[in-house]
Coordinates of N, CA and C in Angstrom, one line a residue:
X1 N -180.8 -35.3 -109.5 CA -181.7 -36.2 -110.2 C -183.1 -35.6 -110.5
X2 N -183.5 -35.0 -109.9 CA -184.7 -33.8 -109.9 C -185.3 -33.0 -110.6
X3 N -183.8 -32.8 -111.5 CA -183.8 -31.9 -112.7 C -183.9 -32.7 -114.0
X4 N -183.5 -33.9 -113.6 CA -183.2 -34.8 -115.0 C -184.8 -35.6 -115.1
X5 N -185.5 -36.1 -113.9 CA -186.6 -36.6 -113.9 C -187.6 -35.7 -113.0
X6 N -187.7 -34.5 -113.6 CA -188.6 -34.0 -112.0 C -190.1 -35.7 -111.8
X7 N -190.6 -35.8 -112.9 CA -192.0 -36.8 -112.8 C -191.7 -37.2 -111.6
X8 N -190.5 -37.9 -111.4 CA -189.9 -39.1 -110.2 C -190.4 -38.5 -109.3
X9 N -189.8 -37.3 -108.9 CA -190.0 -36.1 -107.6 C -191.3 -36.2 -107.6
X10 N -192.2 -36.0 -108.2 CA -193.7 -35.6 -107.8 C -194.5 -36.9 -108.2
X11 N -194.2 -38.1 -107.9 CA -194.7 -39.0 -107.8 C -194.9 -39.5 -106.3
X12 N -196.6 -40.0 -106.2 CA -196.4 -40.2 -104.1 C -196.0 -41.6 -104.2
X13 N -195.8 -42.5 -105.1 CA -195.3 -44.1 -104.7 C -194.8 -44.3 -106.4
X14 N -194.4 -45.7 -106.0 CA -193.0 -45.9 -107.4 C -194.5 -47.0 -108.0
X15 N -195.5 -47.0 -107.4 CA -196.5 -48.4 -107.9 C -196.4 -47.9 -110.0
X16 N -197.0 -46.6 -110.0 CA -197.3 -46.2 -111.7 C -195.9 -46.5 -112.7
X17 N -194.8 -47.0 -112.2 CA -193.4 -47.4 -112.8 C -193.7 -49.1 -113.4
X18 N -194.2 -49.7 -112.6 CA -194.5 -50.9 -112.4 C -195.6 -51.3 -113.1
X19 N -196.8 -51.0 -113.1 CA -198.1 -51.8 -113.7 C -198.3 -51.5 -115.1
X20 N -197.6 -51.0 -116.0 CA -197.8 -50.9 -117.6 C -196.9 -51.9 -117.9
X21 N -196.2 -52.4 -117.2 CA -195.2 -53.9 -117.9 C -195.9 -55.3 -118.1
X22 N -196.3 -55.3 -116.9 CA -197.6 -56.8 -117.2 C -198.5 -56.4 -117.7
X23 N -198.9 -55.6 -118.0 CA -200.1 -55.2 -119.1 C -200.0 -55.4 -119.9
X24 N -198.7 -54.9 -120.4 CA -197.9 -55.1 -122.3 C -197.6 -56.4 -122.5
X25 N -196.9 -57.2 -121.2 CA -196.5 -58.1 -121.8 C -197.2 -59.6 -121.8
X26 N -198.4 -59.3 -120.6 CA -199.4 -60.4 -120.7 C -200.3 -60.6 -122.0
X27 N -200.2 -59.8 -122.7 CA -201.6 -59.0 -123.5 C -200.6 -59.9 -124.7
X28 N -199.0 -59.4 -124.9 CA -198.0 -59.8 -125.5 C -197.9 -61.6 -126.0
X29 N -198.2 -62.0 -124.6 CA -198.0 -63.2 -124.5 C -199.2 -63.9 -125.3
X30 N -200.1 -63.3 -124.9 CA -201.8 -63.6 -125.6 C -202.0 -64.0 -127.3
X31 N -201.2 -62.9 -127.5 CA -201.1 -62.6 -129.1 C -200.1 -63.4 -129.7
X32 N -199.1 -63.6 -129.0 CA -198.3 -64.4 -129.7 C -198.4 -66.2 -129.6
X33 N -199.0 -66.6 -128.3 CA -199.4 -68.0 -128.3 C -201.0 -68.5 -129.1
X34 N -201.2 -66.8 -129.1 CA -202.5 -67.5 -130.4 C -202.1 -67.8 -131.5
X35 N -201.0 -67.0 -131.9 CA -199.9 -67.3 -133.1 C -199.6 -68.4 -133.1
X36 N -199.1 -68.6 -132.0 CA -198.1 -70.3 -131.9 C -199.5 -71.1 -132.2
X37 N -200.8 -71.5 -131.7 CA -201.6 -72.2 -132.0 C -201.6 -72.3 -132.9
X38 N -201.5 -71.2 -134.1 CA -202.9 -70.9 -135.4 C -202.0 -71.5 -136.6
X39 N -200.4 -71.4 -136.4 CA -199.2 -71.2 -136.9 C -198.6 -72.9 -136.7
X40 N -199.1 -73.4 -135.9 CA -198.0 -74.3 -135.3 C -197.1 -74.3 -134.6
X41 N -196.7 -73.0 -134.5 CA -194.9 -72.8 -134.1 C -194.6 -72.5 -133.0
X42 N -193.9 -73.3 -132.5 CA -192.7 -73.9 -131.4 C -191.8 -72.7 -131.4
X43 N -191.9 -72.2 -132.2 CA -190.7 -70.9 -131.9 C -192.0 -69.4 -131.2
X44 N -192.9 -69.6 -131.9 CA -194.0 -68.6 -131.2 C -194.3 -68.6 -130.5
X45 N -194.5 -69.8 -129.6 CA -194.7 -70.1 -128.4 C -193.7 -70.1 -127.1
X46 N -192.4 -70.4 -127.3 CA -191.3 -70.0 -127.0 C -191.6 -68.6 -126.4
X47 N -191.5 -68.0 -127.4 CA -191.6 -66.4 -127.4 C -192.7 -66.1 -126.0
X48 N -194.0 -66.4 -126.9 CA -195.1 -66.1 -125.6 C -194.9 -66.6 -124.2
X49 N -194.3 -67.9 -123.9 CA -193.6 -68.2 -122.6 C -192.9 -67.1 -121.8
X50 N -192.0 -66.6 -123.3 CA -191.1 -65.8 -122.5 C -192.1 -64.4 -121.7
X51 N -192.9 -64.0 -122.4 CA -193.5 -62.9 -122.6 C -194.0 -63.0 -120.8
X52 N -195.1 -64.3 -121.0 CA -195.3 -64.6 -119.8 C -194.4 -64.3 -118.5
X53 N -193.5 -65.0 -118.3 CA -192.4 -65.2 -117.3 C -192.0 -63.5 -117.3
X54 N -191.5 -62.7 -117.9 CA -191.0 -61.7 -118.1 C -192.3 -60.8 -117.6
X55 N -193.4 -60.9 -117.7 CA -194.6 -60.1 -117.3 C -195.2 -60.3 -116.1
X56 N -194.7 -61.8 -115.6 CA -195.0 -61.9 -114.3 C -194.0 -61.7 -113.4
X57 N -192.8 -61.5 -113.2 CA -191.7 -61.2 -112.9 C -191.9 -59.3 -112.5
X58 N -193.0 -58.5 -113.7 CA -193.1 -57.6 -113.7 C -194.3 -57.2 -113.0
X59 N -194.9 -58.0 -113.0 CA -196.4 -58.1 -112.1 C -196.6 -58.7 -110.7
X60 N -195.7 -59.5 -110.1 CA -195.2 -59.6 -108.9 C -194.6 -58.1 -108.4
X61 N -193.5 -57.7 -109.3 CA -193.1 -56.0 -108.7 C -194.5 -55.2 -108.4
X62 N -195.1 -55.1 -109.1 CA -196.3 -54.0 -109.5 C -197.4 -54.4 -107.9
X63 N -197.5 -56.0 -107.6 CA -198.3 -55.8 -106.8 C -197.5 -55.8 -105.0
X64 N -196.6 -55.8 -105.1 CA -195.4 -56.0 -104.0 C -195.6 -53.9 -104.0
X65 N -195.1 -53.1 -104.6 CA -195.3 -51.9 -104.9 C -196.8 -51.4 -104.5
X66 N -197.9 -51.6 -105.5 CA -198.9 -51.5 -105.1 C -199.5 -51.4 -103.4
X67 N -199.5 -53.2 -103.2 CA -199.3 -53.0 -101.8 C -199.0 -52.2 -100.5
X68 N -197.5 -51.5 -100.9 CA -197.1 -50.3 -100.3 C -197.9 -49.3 -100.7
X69 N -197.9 -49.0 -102.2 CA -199.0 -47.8 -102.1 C -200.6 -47.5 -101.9
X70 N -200.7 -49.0 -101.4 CA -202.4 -48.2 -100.3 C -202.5 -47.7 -99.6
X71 N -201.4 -47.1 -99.2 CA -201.7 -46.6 -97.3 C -201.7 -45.0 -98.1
X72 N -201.5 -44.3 -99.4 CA -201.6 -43.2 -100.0 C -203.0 -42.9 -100.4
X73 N -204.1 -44.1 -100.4 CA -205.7 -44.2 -100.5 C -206.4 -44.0 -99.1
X74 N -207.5 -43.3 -99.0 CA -208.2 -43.0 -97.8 C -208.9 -44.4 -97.1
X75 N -208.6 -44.7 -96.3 CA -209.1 -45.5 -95.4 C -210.9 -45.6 -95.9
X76 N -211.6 -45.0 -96.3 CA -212.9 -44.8 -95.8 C -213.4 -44.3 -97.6
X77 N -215.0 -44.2 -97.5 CA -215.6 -43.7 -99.0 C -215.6 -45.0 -100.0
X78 N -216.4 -44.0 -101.2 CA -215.8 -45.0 -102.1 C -214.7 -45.4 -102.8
X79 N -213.6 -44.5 -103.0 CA -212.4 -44.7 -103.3 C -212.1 -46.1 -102.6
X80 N -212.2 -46.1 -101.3 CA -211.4 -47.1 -100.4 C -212.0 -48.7 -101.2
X81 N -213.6 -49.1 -101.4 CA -213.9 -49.8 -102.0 C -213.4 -50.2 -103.7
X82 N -213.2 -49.2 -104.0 CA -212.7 -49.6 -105.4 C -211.2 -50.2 -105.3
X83 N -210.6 -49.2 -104.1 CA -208.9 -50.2 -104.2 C -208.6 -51.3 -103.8
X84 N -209.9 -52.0 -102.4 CA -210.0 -52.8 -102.2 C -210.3 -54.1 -103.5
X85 N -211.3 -53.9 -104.6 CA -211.5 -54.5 -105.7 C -210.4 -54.5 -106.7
X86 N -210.1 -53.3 -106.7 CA -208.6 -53.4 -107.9 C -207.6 -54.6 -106.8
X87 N -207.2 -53.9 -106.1 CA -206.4 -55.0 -105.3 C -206.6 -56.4 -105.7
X88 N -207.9 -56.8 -105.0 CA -208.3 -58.2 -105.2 C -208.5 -58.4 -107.0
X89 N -208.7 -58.3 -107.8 CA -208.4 -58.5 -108.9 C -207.0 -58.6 -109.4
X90 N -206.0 -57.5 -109.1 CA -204.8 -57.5 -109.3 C -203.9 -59.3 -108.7
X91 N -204.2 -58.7 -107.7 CA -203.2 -60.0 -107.1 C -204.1 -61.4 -107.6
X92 N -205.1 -61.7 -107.4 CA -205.7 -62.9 -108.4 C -205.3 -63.2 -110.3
X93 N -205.3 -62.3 -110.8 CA -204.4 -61.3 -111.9 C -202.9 -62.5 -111.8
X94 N -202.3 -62.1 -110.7 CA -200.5 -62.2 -110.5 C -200.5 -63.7 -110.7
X95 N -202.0 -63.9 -109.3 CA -201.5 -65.4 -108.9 C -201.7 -66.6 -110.1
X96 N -203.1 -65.8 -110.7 CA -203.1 -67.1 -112.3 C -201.8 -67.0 -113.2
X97 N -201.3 -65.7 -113.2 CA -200.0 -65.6 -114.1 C -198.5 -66.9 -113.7
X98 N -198.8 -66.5 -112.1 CA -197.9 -67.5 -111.5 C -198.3 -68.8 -112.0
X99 N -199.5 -69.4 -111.8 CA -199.5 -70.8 -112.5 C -199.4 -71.2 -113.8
X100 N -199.7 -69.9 -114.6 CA -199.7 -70.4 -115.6 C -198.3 -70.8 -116.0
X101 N -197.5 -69.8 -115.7 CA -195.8 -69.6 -115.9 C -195.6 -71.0 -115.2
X102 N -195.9 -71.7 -114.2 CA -195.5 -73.2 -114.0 C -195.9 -74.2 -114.6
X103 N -197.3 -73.7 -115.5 CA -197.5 -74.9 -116.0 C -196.6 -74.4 -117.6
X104 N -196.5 -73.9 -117.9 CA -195.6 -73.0 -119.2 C -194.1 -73.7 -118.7
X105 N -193.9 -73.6 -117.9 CA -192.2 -74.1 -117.1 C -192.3 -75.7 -117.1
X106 N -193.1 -76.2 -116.8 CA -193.0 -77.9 -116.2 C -193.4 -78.8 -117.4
X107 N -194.5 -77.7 -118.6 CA -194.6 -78.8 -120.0 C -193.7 -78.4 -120.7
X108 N -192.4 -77.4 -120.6 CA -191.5 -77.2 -121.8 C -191.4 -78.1 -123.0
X109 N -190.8 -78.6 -122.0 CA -190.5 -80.4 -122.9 C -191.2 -81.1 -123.7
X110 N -192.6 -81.2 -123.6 CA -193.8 -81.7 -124.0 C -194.7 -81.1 -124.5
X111 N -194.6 -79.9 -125.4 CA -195.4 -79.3 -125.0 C -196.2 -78.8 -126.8
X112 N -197.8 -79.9 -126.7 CA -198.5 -80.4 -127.4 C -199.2 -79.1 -128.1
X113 N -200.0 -79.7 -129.0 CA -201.0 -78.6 -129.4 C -202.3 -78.7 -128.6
X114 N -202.4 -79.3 -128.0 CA -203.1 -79.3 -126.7 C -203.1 -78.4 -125.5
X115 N -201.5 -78.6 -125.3 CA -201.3 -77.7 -124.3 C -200.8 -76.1 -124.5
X116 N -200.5 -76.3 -125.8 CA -200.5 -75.0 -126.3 C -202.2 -74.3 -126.2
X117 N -203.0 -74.7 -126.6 CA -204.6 -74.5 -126.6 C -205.0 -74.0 -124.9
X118 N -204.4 -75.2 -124.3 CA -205.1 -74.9 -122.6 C -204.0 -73.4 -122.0
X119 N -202.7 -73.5 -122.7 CA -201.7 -71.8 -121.8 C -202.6 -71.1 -123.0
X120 N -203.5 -70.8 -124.2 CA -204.2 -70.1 -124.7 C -205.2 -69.6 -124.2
X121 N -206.3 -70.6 -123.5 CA -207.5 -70.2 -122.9 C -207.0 -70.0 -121.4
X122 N -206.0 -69.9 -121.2 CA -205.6 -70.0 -119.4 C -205.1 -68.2 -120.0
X123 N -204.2 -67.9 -120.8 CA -203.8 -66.8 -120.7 C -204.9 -65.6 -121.4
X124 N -206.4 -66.2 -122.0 CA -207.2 -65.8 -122.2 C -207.5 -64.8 -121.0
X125 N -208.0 -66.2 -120.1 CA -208.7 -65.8 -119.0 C -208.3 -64.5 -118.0
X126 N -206.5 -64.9 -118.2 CA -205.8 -63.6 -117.6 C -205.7 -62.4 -118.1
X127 N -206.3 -62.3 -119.4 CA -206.3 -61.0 -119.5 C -207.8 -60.4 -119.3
X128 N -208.7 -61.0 -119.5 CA -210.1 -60.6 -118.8 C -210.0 -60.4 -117.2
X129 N -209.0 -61.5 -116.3 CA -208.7 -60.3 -114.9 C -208.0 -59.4 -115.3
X130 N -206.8 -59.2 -116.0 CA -206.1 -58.2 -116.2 C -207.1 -56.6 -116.5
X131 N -208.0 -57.4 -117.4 CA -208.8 -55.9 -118.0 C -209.7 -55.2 -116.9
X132 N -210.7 -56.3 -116.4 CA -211.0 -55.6 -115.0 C -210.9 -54.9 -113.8
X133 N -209.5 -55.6 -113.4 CA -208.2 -55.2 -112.6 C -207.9 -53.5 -113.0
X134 N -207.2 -53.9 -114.1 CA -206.2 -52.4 -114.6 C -207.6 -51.6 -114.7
X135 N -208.4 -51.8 -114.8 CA -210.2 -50.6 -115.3 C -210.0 -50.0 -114.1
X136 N -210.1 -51.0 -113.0 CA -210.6 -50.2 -111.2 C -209.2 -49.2 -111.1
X137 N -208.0 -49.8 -111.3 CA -206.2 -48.8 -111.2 C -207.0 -47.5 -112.0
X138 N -207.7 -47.6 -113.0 CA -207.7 -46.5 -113.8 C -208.8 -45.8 -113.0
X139 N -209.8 -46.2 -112.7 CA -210.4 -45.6 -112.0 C -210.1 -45.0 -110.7
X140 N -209.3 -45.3 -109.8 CA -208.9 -45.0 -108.8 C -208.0 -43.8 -109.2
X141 N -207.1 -43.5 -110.2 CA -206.8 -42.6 -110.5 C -207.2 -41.0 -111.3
X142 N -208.2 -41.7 -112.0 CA -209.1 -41.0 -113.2 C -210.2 -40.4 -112.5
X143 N -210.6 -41.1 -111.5 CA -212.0 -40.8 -111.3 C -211.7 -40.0 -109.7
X144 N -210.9 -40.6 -108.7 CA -210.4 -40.4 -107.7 C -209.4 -39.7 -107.5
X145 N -208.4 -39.7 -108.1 CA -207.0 -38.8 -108.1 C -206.1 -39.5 -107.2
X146 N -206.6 -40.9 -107.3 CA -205.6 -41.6 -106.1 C -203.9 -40.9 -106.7
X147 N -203.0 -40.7 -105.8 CA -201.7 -40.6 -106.1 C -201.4 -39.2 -107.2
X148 N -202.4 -38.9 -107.1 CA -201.9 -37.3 -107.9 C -202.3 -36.5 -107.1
X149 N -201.2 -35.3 -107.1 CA -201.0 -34.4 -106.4 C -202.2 -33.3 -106.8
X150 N -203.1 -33.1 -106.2 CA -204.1 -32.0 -107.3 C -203.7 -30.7 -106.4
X151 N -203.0 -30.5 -105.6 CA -203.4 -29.5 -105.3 C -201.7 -28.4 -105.8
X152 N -201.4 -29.3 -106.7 CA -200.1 -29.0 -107.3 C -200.4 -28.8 -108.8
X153 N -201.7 -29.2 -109.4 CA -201.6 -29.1 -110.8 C -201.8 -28.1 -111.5
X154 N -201.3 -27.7 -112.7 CA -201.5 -26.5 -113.2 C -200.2 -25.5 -112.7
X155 N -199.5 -26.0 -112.0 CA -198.5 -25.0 -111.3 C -197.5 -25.1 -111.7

């Protein structure tokens, strides 16, 4: 398998497999229930539900994964503070995605231009944690080298 994917091999945790899915697909979800607002459509909105559900499904992995991969970040420094912040953004991140997908699940049935407006400004909001959130992941990586091998690169 090593030969076919070396990346996998020289990866220190599976977390970087995980967190570009709820990115794409919350962001996804965003764009298409502004659609369903602007449009009217019941079928747009549909869609962005789905998007939802399917990105937090992927965003629960990411922070379940994550999780495990702090113990690959230094206890101590600034690094340690920034994964501390990414963290808490992330999972706040997960947990609005969770409610929103219940309130997205429990108005199916009923589901007004009103409430299409409120999963708009609710899924707004999540992408403003999302963008914060995913900033500090990039930082921790970009700026820190969290999870990359440096003393391997170039080789």
């Amino acid at each position: 398998m090593s030969e076919i994917l070396p990346g996998l091999k020289g990866m220190l945790n599976v977390h970087p497999l995980f967190v570009h899915f709820p990115i794409a697909l919350w962001i996804g979800a965003l764009l298409l229930e502004a659609l369903a607002v602007l449009r009217l459509s019941a079928d747009w909105h549909r869609t962005a539900a789905r998007l939802l559900y399917l990105g937090t499904l992927f965003g629960l992995l990411a922070a379940a994964t994550g999780l495990l991969a702090q113990n690959s970040v230094p206890d101590e420094g600034p690094v340690h503070g920034v994964m501390e912040l990414h963290e808490k953004f992330m999972l706040a991140t997960t947990s609005a995605a969770v409610g929103l997908c219940m309130f997205a699940f429990f108005q199916r049935d009923r589901f007004a231009q009103a409430q299409r407006k409120m999963l708009l400004a609710g899924l707004f909001g999540l992408t403003i944690l999302l963008t914060i959130g995913a900033d500090r992941g990039a930082l921790l990586v970009f700026k820190y080298a969290t999870s990359v091998q440096l003393p391997n690169a170039g080789k």
